[in-house]
Tab-separated table of C-alpha atoms in Angstrom:
chain	number	residue	atom	x	y	z
O	1	UNK	CA	0.057	0.102	0.021
O	2	UNK	CA	2.985	2.506	0.059
O	3	UNK	CA	3.316	3.145	-3.597
O	4	UNK	CA	-0.264	4.798	-4.120
O	5	UNK	CA	-1.105	8.234	-4.513
O	6	UNK	CA	-3.319	10.036	-1.800
O	7	UNK	CA	-6.968	9.183	-1.402
O	8	UNK	CA	-8.157	12.578	-2.760
O	9	UNK	CA	-6.037	12.008	-5.875
O	10	UNK	CA	-7.344	8.481	-6.242
O	11	UNK	CA	-10.853	9.721	-5.687
O	12	UNK	CA	-10.672	12.322	-8.520
O	13	UNK	CA	-9.067	9.798	-10.721
O	14	UNK	CA	-11.841	7.186	-10.151
O	15	UNK	CA	-14.594	9.870	-10.836
O	16	UNK	CA	-12.735	10.939	-14.040
O	17	UNK	CA	-12.463	7.292	-15.559
O	18	UNK	CA	-16.229	6.636	-14.542
O	19	UNK	CA	-17.508	9.889	-16.374
O	20	UNK	CA	-15.274	9.118	-19.374
O	21	UNK	CA	-17.121	5.590	-19.750
O	22	UNK	CA	-20.567	6.826	-19.085
O	23	UNK	CA	-21.025	4.726	-15.809
O	24	UNK	CA	-23.078	5.691	-12.813
O	25	UNK	CA	-22.037	5.231	-9.313
O	26	UNK	CA	-24.303	2.348	-8.780
O	27	UNK	CA	-22.855	0.617	-11.991
O	28	UNK	CA	-19.326	0.994	-10.804
O	29	UNK	CA	-20.131	-0.082	-7.402
O	30	UNK	CA	-22.256	-3.333	-8.270
O	31	UNK	CA	-22.006	-6.346	-6.957
O	32	UNK	CA	-19.523	-5.678	-4.300
O	33	UNK	CA	-20.062	-2.087	-3.030
O	34	UNK	CA	-22.837	0.590	-2.836
O	35	UNK	CA	-23.352	3.889	-4.533
O	36	UNK	CA	-22.688	5.568	-1.165
O	37	UNK	CA	-19.393	4.083	-1.002
O	38	UNK	CA	-18.277	5.116	-4.466
O	39	UNK	CA	-19.556	8.676	-3.831
O	40	UNK	CA	-17.385	8.847	-0.632
O	41	UNK	CA	-14.460	7.303	-2.032
O	42	UNK	CA	-14.643	9.999	-4.966
O	43	UNK	CA	-14.871	12.698	-2.669
O	44	UNK	CA	-11.366	11.763	-1.135
O	45	UNK	CA	-13.199	10.931	2.360
O	46	UNK	CA	-12.184	7.131	2.529
O	47	UNK	CA	-8.845	5.520	1.637
O	48	UNK	CA	-9.913	2.466	-0.460
O	49	UNK	CA	-8.357	-0.884	0.157
O	50	UNK	CA	-6.378	-2.805	-2.299
O	51	UNK	CA	-9.370	-5.368	-2.894
O	52	UNK	CA	-11.746	-2.304	-3.658
O	53	UNK	CA	-9.011	-0.783	-5.939
O	54	UNK	CA	-8.825	-4.103	-8.038
O	55	UNK	CA	-12.696	-4.295	-8.257
O	56	UNK	CA	-12.824	-0.556	-9.405
O	57	UNK	CA	-10.058	-1.412	-11.794
O	58	UNK	CA	-11.571	-4.175	-13.235
O	59	UNK	CA	-15.081	-2.532	-13.777
O	60	UNK	CA	-13.210	0.697	-15.188
O	61	UNK	CA	-11.017	-1.549	-17.765
O	62	UNK	CA	-7.753	-0.340	-16.532
O	63	UNK	CA	-4.844	-1.847	-14.538
O	64	UNK	CA	-4.454	-1.756	-10.793
O	65	UNK	CA	-1.391	0.197	-10.821
O	66	UNK	CA	-2.900	2.695	-13.123
O	67	UNK	CA	-5.585	3.351	-10.805
O	68	UNK	CA	-3.376	3.560	-7.824
O	69	UNK	CA	-0.574	5.523	-9.165
O	70	UNK	CA	-1.908	6.948	-12.235
O	71	UNK	CA	0.912	5.092	-14.252
O	72	UNK	CA	-0.364	3.300	-17.304
O	73	UNK	CA	0.416	-0.660	-16.787
O	74	UNK	CA	2.651	-0.672	-19.721
O	75	UNK	CA	4.780	2.660	-18.671
O	76	UNK	CA	7.365	1.164	-16.884
O	77	UNK	CA	8.169	-1.555	-19.365
O	78	UNK	CA	8.132	0.998	-22.320
O	79	UNK	CA	10.874	3.031	-20.498
O	80	UNK	CA	12.933	0.191	-19.942
O	81	UNK	CA	12.737	-0.833	-23.580
O	82	UNK	CA	13.740	2.682	-24.665
O	83	UNK	CA	16.566	2.710	-21.946
O	84	UNK	CA	18.075	-0.440	-23.750
O	85	UNK	CA	17.857	1.433	-26.909
O	86	UNK	CA	19.886	4.295	-25.297
O	87	UNK	CA	22.290	1.778	-24.134
O	88	UNK	CA	22.710	0.414	-27.401
O	89	UNK	CA	23.385	3.905	-28.834
O	90	UNK	CA	26.003	4.574	-26.235
O	91	UNK	CA	27.425	1.177	-26.602
O	92	UNK	CA	27.785	1.831	-30.225
O	93	UNK	CA	29.538	5.319	-29.813
O	94	UNK	CA	26.886	7.648	-30.378
O	95	UNK	CA	26.781	9.541	-27.230
O	96	UNK	CA	24.917	12.363	-28.437
O	97	UNK	CA	21.831	10.288	-29.328
O	98	UNK	CA	22.164	8.151	-26.196
O	99	UNK	CA	22.168	11.500	-24.186
O	100	UNK	CA	19.034	12.804	-26.024
O	101	UNK	CA	17.199	9.555	-25.364
O	102	UNK	CA	18.343	9.561	-21.691
O	103	UNK	CA	17.300	13.081	-20.950
O	104	UNK	CA	13.728	12.274	-22.263
O	105	UNK	CA	13.537	9.010	-20.086
O	106	UNK	CA	14.723	11.123	-17.008
O	107	UNK	CA	11.861	13.472	-17.618
O	108	UNK	CA	9.264	10.929	-17.994
O	109	UNK	CA	10.511	8.818	-15.040
O	110	UNK	CA	10.495	12.111	-12.669
O	111	UNK	CA	6.972	12.679	-13.806
O	112	UNK	CA	5.670	9.407	-12.844
O	113	UNK	CA	7.866	8.629	-9.979
O	114	UNK	CA	9.627	5.928	-11.193
O	115	UNK	CA	12.883	5.953	-9.395
O	116	UNK	CA	14.658	2.741	-10.588
O	117	UNK	CA	14.389	4.053	-14.273
O	118	UNK	CA	15.201	7.533	-13.238
O	119	UNK	CA	18.339	6.260	-11.683
O	120	UNK	CA	19.152	4.365	-14.859
O	121	UNK	CA	18.773	7.480	-16.930
O	122	UNK	CA	20.713	9.595	-14.723
O	123	UNK	CA	23.668	6.859	-14.908
O	124	UNK	CA	23.560	6.703	-18.604
O	125	UNK	CA	23.787	10.597	-18.724
O	126	UNK	CA	26.736	10.527	-16.499
O	127	UNK	CA	28.436	7.901	-18.893
O	128	UNK	CA	27.504	9.854	-21.816
O	129	UNK	CA	29.406	13.018	-20.309
O	130	UNK	CA	32.477	10.655	-19.388
O	131	UNK	CA	32.506	9.682	-23.170
O	132	UNK	CA	32.447	13.404	-24.325
O	133	UNK	CA	35.074	14.410	-21.693
O	134	UNK	CA	32.905	16.520	-19.199
O	135	UNK	CA	33.595	15.108	-15.911
O	136	UNK	CA	32.103	17.734	-13.742
O	137	UNK	CA	28.713	17.042	-15.362
O	138	UNK	CA	29.157	13.466	-15.120
O	139	UNK	CA	29.729	13.625	-11.550
O	140	UNK	CA	26.530	15.613	-10.809
O	141	UNK	CA	24.517	13.111	-12.804
O	142	UNK	CA	26.058	9.936	-10.896
O	143	UNK	CA	25.545	11.770	-7.404
O	144	UNK	CA	22.045	12.307	-8.293
O	145	UNK	CA	21.747	8.413	-9.363
O	146	UNK	CA	23.143	7.474	-6.006
O	147	UNK	CA	20.758	9.488	-4.252
O	148	UNK	CA	17.958	7.612	-6.010
O	149	UNK	CA	19.341	4.264	-5.140
O	150	UNK	CA	20.242	5.094	-1.451
O	151	UNK	CA	18.368	2.449	-0.111
O	152	UNK	CA	19.260	-0.072	-2.855
O	153	UNK	CA	21.799	-2.887	-1.997
O	154	UNK	CA	25.445	-1.948	-2.892
O	155	UNK	CA	25.648	-3.903	-6.077
O	156	UNK	CA	22.916	-1.808	-7.589
O	157	UNK	CA	24.757	1.485	-6.632
O	158	UNK	CA	27.986	0.352	-8.241
O	159	UNK	CA	27.518	1.615	-11.715
O	160	UNK	CA	26.768	5.203	-10.307
O	161	UNK	CA	29.521	4.723	-7.680
O	162	UNK	CA	32.155	3.687	-10.220
O	163	UNK	CA	31.245	6.505	-12.517
O	164	UNK	CA	31.842	9.028	-9.985
O	165	UNK	CA	34.998	7.768	-9.183
O	166	UNK	CA	36.066	7.742	-12.823
O	167	UNK	CA	34.861	11.412	-12.768
O	168	UNK	CA	37.101	12.346	-9.944
O	169	UNK	CA	39.882	10.734	-11.567
O	170	UNK	CA	39.544	12.627	-14.811
O	171	UNK	CA	39.606	15.594	-12.445
O	172	UNK	CA	42.784	14.676	-11.285
O	173	UNK	CA	41.600	13.530	-7.778
O	174	UNK	CA	43.316	10.066	-7.923
O	175	UNK	CA	43.524	9.025	-4.327
O	176	UNK	CA	39.533	9.851	-3.720
O	177	UNK	CA	38.729	7.632	-7.035
O	178	UNK	CA	40.820	5.020	-5.689
O	179	UNK	CA	39.190	5.383	-2.292
O	180	UNK	CA	35.776	5.271	-3.603
O	181	UNK	CA	36.330	2.111	-5.512
O	182	UNK	CA	38.448	0.255	-3.008
O	183	UNK	CA	35.900	0.804	-0.238
O	184	UNK	CA	33.168	-0.540	-2.498
O	185	UNK	CA	35.501	-3.616	-3.264
O	186	UNK	CA	36.236	-4.176	0.247
O	187	UNK	CA	32.533	-4.111	1.393
O	188	UNK	CA	31.335	-6.129	-1.338
O	189	UNK	CA	33.952	-8.972	-0.922
O	190	UNK	CA	33.913	-9.002	3.086
O	191	UNK	CA	30.231	-8.628	3.236
O	192	UNK	CA	29.882	-11.914	0.701
O	193	UNK	CA	28.337	-9.696	-1.929
O	194	UNK	CA	30.017	-11.376	-4.826
O	195	UNK	CA	28.260	-9.890	-7.455
O	196	UNK	CA	30.361	-10.445	-10.679
O	197	UNK	CA	29.244	-7.564	-12.603
O	198	UNK	CA	29.786	-4.963	-9.867
O	199	UNK	CA	33.230	-6.377	-8.990
O	200	UNK	CA	34.256	-6.272	-12.852
O	201	UNK	CA	33.094	-2.707	-13.136
O	202	UNK	CA	35.306	-1.747	-9.954
O	203	UNK	CA	38.311	-3.769	-10.680
O	204	UNK	CA	38.615	-2.551	-14.144
O	205	UNK	CA	37.925	1.079	-13.162
O	206	UNK	CA	40.600	1.245	-10.722
O	207	UNK	CA	43.333	0.391	-12.921
O	208	UNK	CA	43.667	3.773	-14.326
O	209	UNK	CA	44.036	5.631	-11.086
O	210	UNK	CA	46.345	2.806	-9.749
O	211	UNK	CA	48.932	3.375	-12.777
O	212	UNK	CA	48.696	7.076	-12.517
O	213	UNK	CA	49.468	6.891	-8.935
O	214	UNK	CA	52.294	4.455	-9.578
O	215	UNK	CA	50.739	1.476	-7.868
O	216	UNK	CA	51.747	-0.809	-10.785
O	217	UNK	CA	51.273	-4.043	-8.705
O	218	UNK	CA	47.926	-3.254	-7.488
O	219	UNK	CA	46.847	-2.305	-11.202
O	220	UNK	CA	48.165	-5.646	-12.423
O	221	UNK	CA	46.196	-7.540	-9.752
O	222	UNK	CA	43.076	-5.744	-10.423
O	223	UNK	CA	43.505	-6.489	-14.396
O	224	UNK	CA	43.934	-10.260	-13.625
O	225	UNK	CA	40.835	-10.088	-11.253
O	226	UNK	CA	38.859	-8.426	-13.867
O	227	UNK	CA	39.624	-10.619	-16.611
O	228	UNK	CA	38.882	-13.484	-14.673
O	229	UNK	CA	35.488	-12.233	-13.760
O	230	UNK	CA	34.650	-11.007	-17.474
O	231	UNK	CA	31.384	-12.587	-18.670
O	232	UNK	CA	31.667	-14.820	-22.135
O	233	UNK	CA	29.401	-13.764	-25.109
O	234	UNK	CA	29.898	-14.745	-28.588
O	235	UNK	CA	28.361	-11.572	-30.370
O	236	UNK	CA	26.572	-9.608	-27.477
O	237	UNK	CA	25.340	-6.864	-30.021
O	238	UNK	CA	23.519	-9.508	-32.002
O	239	UNK	CA	21.803	-11.250	-29.133
O	240	UNK	CA	20.874	-7.999	-27.523
O	241	UNK	CA	18.935	-6.855	-30.472
O	242	UNK	CA	17.283	-10.094	-30.589
O	243	UNK	CA	16.047	-9.472	-27.132
O	244	UNK	CA	15.103	-6.030	-27.781
O	245	UNK	CA	12.951	-7.052	-30.639
O	246	UNK	CA	11.426	-10.000	-28.564
O	247	UNK	CA	10.505	-7.519	-25.861
O	248	UNK	CA	8.865	-5.334	-28.291
O	249	UNK	CA	6.521	-8.037	-29.583
O	250	UNK	CA	5.836	-9.130	-26.023
O	251	UNK	CA	5.110	-5.674	-24.935
O	252	UNK	CA	2.521	-5.245	-27.957
O	253	UNK	CA	0.751	-8.282	-26.831
O	254	UNK	CA	0.526	-7.295	-23.484
O	255	UNK	CA	2.667	-9.958	-21.841
O	256	UNK	CA	4.628	-7.368	-19.504
O	257	UNK	CA	6.500	-9.715	-17.211
O	258	UNK	CA	7.954	-11.595	-20.258
O	259	UNK	CA	9.004	-8.442	-21.884
O	260	UNK	CA	10.592	-7.285	-18.753
O	261	UNK	CA	12.451	-10.515	-18.514
O	262	UNK	CA	13.635	-10.165	-22.253
O	263	UNK	CA	14.597	-6.449	-21.584
O	264	UNK	CA	16.749	-7.504	-18.682
O	265	UNK	CA	18.774	-9.788	-20.866
O	266	UNK	CA	19.349	-7.207	-23.406
O	267	UNK	CA	20.474	-4.490	-20.726
O	268	UNK	CA	23.001	-7.093	-19.354
O	269	UNK	CA	24.311	-7.612	-22.876
O	270	UNK	CA	24.793	-3.788	-23.540
O	271	UNK	CA	26.512	-3.546	-20.381
O	272	UNK	CA	28.987	-6.239	-21.671
O	273	UNK	CA	29.336	-4.236	-24.818
O	274	UNK	CA	30.362	-1.111	-22.648
O	275	UNK	CA	32.733	-3.382	-20.691
O	276	UNK	CA	34.864	-4.088	-23.651
O	277	UNK	CA	36.503	-0.738	-22.998
O	278	UNK	CA	37.251	-1.770	-19.333
O	279	UNK	CA	38.429	-5.335	-20.672
O	280	UNK	CA	40.469	-3.600	-23.220
O	281	UNK	CA	41.973	-1.503	-20.410
O	282	UNK	CA	42.964	-4.869	-18.456
O	283	UNK	CA	44.691	-6.020	-21.531
O	284	UNK	CA	46.734	-2.923	-21.871
O	285	UNK	CA	47.766	-3.483	-18.167
O	286	UNK	CA	48.902	-6.714	-18.834
O	287	UNK	CA	50.897	-5.311	-21.893
O	288	UNK	CA	52.349	-2.635	-19.571
O	289	UNK	CA	53.507	-5.258	-17.286
O	290	UNK	CA	54.991	-7.541	-19.725
O	291	UNK	CA	56.826	-4.527	-21.195
O	292	UNK	CA	58.473	-3.538	-17.989
O	293	UNK	CA	59.569	-7.034	-17.612
O	294	UNK	CA	61.306	-6.874	-20.929
O	295	UNK	CA	58.703	-9.496	-22.540
O	296	UNK	CA	58.098	-7.534	-25.651
O	297	UNK	CA	56.469	-10.232	-27.622
O	298	UNK	CA	53.898	-10.911	-24.970
O	299	UNK	CA	53.622	-7.189	-24.336
O	300	UNK	CA	52.813	-6.649	-28.150
O	301	UNK	CA	50.308	-9.280	-28.175
O	302	UNK	CA	48.309	-7.961	-25.181
O	303	UNK	CA	48.371	-4.200	-26.471
O	304	UNK	CA	47.309	-5.213	-29.884
O	305	UNK	CA	44.384	-7.165	-28.324
O	306	UNK	CA	43.395	-4.079	-26.153
O	307	UNK	CA	43.702	-2.074	-29.510
O	308	UNK	CA	41.264	-4.572	-31.295
O	309	UNK	CA	38.617	-4.012	-28.593
O	310	UNK	CA	38.164	-0.447	-29.354
O	311	UNK	CA	36.916	1.114	-32.530
O	312	UNK	CA	39.413	3.216	-34.260
O	313	UNK	CA	36.514	5.681	-35.269
O	314	UNK	CA	36.453	6.471	-31.424
O	315	UNK	CA	39.116	8.350	-30.068
O	316	UNK	CA	39.516	7.158	-26.316
O	317	UNK	CA	41.754	7.828	-23.637
O	318	UNK	CA	42.494	3.913	-23.107
O	319	UNK	CA	43.089	3.698	-26.950
O	320	UNK	CA	45.367	6.260	-26.968
O	321	UNK	CA	47.254	4.999	-23.963
O	322	UNK	CA	47.548	1.361	-25.369
O	323	UNK	CA	48.725	2.753	-28.812
O	324	UNK	CA	51.435	4.834	-27.118
O	325	UNK	CA	52.758	1.739	-24.913
O	326	UNK	CA	52.617	-0.365	-28.165
O	327	UNK	CA	54.712	2.256	-30.062
O	328	UNK	CA	57.238	2.041	-27.267
O	329	UNK	CA	57.413	-1.760	-27.503
O	330	UNK	CA	57.856	-1.537	-31.384
O	331	UNK	CA	60.691	1.084	-30.941
O	332	UNK	CA	62.519	-1.109	-28.194
O	333	UNK	CA	61.915	-4.086	-30.579
O	334	UNK	CA	63.965	-2.202	-33.165
O	335	UNK	CA	60.929	-1.411	-35.375
O	336	UNK	CA	61.201	2.376	-35.522
O	337	UNK	CA	59.090	2.749	-38.775
O	338	UNK	CA	56.185	0.902	-37.413
O	339	UNK	CA	56.560	2.803	-34.146
O	340	UNK	CA	56.502	6.032	-35.884
O	341	UNK	CA	53.531	5.218	-38.222
O	342	UNK	CA	51.396	4.266	-35.267
O	343	UNK	CA	52.394	7.437	-33.308
O	344	UNK	CA	51.143	9.692	-36.094
O	345	UNK	CA	48.069	7.900	-36.308
O	346	UNK	CA	47.505	8.289	-32.533
O	347	UNK	CA	48.094	12.362	-33.093
O	348	UNK	CA	45.738	12.339	-35.826
O	349	UNK	CA	42.798	10.691	-33.744
O	350	UNK	CA	43.013	11.994	-30.488
O	351	UNK	CA	40.272	14.292	-28.947
O	352	UNK	CA	41.202	17.736	-27.987
O	353	UNK	CA	39.425	17.249	-24.713
O	354	UNK	CA	41.184	14.089	-23.407
O	355	UNK	CA	44.048	13.666	-25.476
O	356	UNK	CA	46.799	15.970	-23.757
O	357	UNK	CA	48.657	13.241	-21.472
O	358	UNK	CA	48.875	10.882	-24.648
O	359	UNK	CA	49.868	13.647	-27.055
O	360	UNK	CA	52.711	14.247	-24.651
O	361	UNK	CA	53.621	10.498	-24.565
O	362	UNK	CA	53.458	10.504	-28.719
O	363	UNK	CA	55.979	13.553	-28.730
O	364	UNK	CA	58.118	11.920	-25.911
O	365	UNK	CA	58.447	8.746	-28.071
O	366	UNK	CA	58.889	10.738	-31.393
O	367	UNK	CA	61.705	12.509	-29.507
O	368	UNK	CA	63.428	9.093	-28.550
O	369	UNK	CA	63.080	7.768	-32.188
O	370	UNK	CA	64.536	11.061	-33.635
O	371	UNK	CA	67.519	10.745	-31.063
O	372	UNK	CA	68.193	7.295	-32.188
O	373	UNK	CA	68.247	8.268	-35.588
O	374	UNK	CA	70.710	10.978	-35.150
O	375	UNK	CA	68.266	14.194	-35.360
O	376	UNK	CA	69.009	16.025	-32.287
O	377	UNK	CA	67.086	19.078	-33.403
O	378	UNK	CA	63.757	17.012	-34.217
O	379	UNK	CA	64.086	15.166	-30.941
O	380	UNK	CA	64.572	18.383	-29.057
O	381	UNK	CA	61.441	19.883	-30.719
O	382	UNK	CA	59.455	16.812	-29.475
O	383	UNK	CA	60.761	16.837	-25.904
O	384	UNK	CA	59.903	20.523	-25.764
O	385	UNK	CA	56.279	20.116	-27.206
O	386	UNK	CA	55.716	17.006	-24.732
O	387	UNK	CA	56.866	19.307	-21.772
O	388	UNK	CA	54.663	22.097	-22.809
O	389	UNK	CA	51.485	19.731	-23.057
O	390	UNK	CA	52.210	18.169	-19.690
O	391	UNK	CA	52.779	21.545	-17.888
O	392	UNK	CA	49.533	22.972	-19.434
O	393	UNK	CA	47.676	19.896	-18.221
O	394	UNK	CA	48.604	20.639	-14.399
O	395	UNK	CA	48.031	17.285	-13.316
O	396	UNK	CA	49.934	16.065	-10.040
O	397	UNK	CA	50.182	12.575	-11.775
O	398	UNK	CA	52.183	14.119	-14.564
O	399	UNK	CA	55.204	14.948	-12.290
O	400	UNK	CA	56.982	11.785	-12.904
O	401	UNK	CA	56.775	12.108	-16.556
O	402	UNK	CA	57.768	15.769	-16.607
O	403	UNK	CA	60.879	14.792	-14.607
O	404	UNK	CA	61.773	12.005	-17.017
O	405	UNK	CA	61.355	14.264	-20.126
O	406	UNK	CA	63.568	17.135	-18.348
O	407	UNK	CA	66.275	14.514	-17.976
O	408	UNK	CA	65.894	13.328	-21.640
O	409	UNK	CA	66.092	16.960	-22.608
O	410	UNK	CA	69.013	17.692	-20.439
O	411	UNK	CA	70.873	14.707	-21.496
O	412	UNK	CA	70.460	15.861	-25.211
O	413	UNK	CA	71.581	19.300	-24.525
O	414	UNK	CA	74.609	18.134	-22.561
O	415	UNK	CA	75.752	15.845	-25.483
O	416	UNK	CA	75.426	18.774	-27.756
O	417	UNK	CA	77.963	20.809	-25.583
O	418	UNK	CA	74.987	23.172	-24.474
O	419	UNK	CA	75.867	22.867	-20.560
O	420	UNK	CA	73.588	26.021	-19.356
O	421	UNK	CA	70.794	24.780	-21.171
O	422	UNK	CA	71.319	21.218	-19.945
O	423	UNK	CA	71.389	22.549	-16.556
O	424	UNK	CA	68.136	24.495	-16.650
O	425	UNK	CA	66.419	21.418	-17.861
O	426	UNK	CA	67.768	19.232	-14.939
O	427	UNK	CA	66.601	21.746	-12.455
O	428	UNK	CA	63.204	21.770	-13.705
O	429	UNK	CA	63.143	18.020	-13.550
O	430	UNK	CA	64.317	18.188	-9.826
O	431	UNK	CA	61.630	20.772	-8.978
O	432	UNK	CA	59.021	18.155	-10.789
O	433	UNK	CA	60.482	15.112	-8.692
O	434	UNK	CA	59.961	17.340	-5.204
O	435	UNK	CA	56.144	18.216	-6.348
O	436	UNK	CA	53.897	15.048	-6.107
O	437	UNK	CA	52.470	13.738	-3.008
O	438	UNK	CA	54.060	10.714	-2.220
O	439	UNK	CA	51.842	9.462	0.602
O	440	UNK	CA	51.389	5.680	0.193
O	441	UNK	CA	47.925	3.847	-0.338
O	442	UNK	CA	46.162	2.330	2.345
O	443	UNK	CA	45.694	-1.631	2.808
O	444	UNK	CA	44.525	-3.362	-0.417
O	445	UNK	CA	40.975	-4.200	-0.230
O	446	UNK	CA	39.798	-7.905	0.403
O	447	UNK	CA	40.152	-10.121	-2.839
O	448	UNK	CA	37.264	-11.893	-4.487
O	449	UNK	CA	36.618	-15.443	-4.200
O	450	UNK	CA	38.096	-16.754	-7.375
């Protein structure tokens, strides 16, 4: 009886529906109730029981939910069908189309008091904002989604929580992003809430901030956990489209429960499609570990796998990072032409809003390639451009990369006999070495039961 309108609202609704059907109070009341009861109910002076509402709904030819709440019986299912369409648009890379549909769905869900659908639309808007490089807007949407889900179990809140953590990460608040995701992981694993989808979202999401903070061991462990938890699907897009079509047919036939079940399967598959980016990030992390260990062939295989999982037409920070790492592997494997070609393609495809750190990485590697080819002038030009990009970015996580670049630039100038210019570069690098916060991370979260 909690999810019902006030008795006055229900009374006015009964009166309107009765008048639209040309029924008298006696015709509506019979055989179970009296005309006087209907008159009292329509005046809002009595709160009808569930049994009375079901009787009236049957006589009026409407569903119980529609009479009790004013929501058409098909509304929630229709909104969920449209939500899967928005999920598909986002998974296919059309963030603008997805955002427009999520915004329309949000307005309808709010108008009808559908909190679960409202939270899903807000989370979708947050994901769209992340995709288009607007972390502040994304954080606002995710916070509102979490408010809608305040009373829900933790696994249901994880997509919004993880999205908010990523928004903090993109704003440079790396430790807070890690804190949010590690706290949720610890609660899930210690509390026995071993939801594979929730764990996969968190483990794949925390890799980026771990790496940016220099916590490579934790990043590698999170990548292995995520890949072990990853769902298996042959072609999720085809299966998801099939479930959406089936749901539309069932909805048209009035078989709402079956339509909802089909939509749930479609939504899960669209989540898997979105997770391709997260899993690509895990393969990048594996490649990064192999490269650090000098296992160049294994590193190349993992990095190429990461790039295969990300559409080339969609500039993405994960794709840029994997491509830069692969180019470095190719350079170290004495394949400078392949490395340079890959780096140039990265520069051509980077988004202006989210490409700064990867553009800096490209110029650093192009500088190394030029230096190894004996072209000191071109090498210096690339190093200086990389320094400028990182300094304009202003992120504390770039301090280590800045220090490396200053050392490379200083060494290049020193070998060319430009001692004073080399000393300037070294001094700048020392300043960056002193800048970052070196506070270690706290204890690692409890592991999943794999």
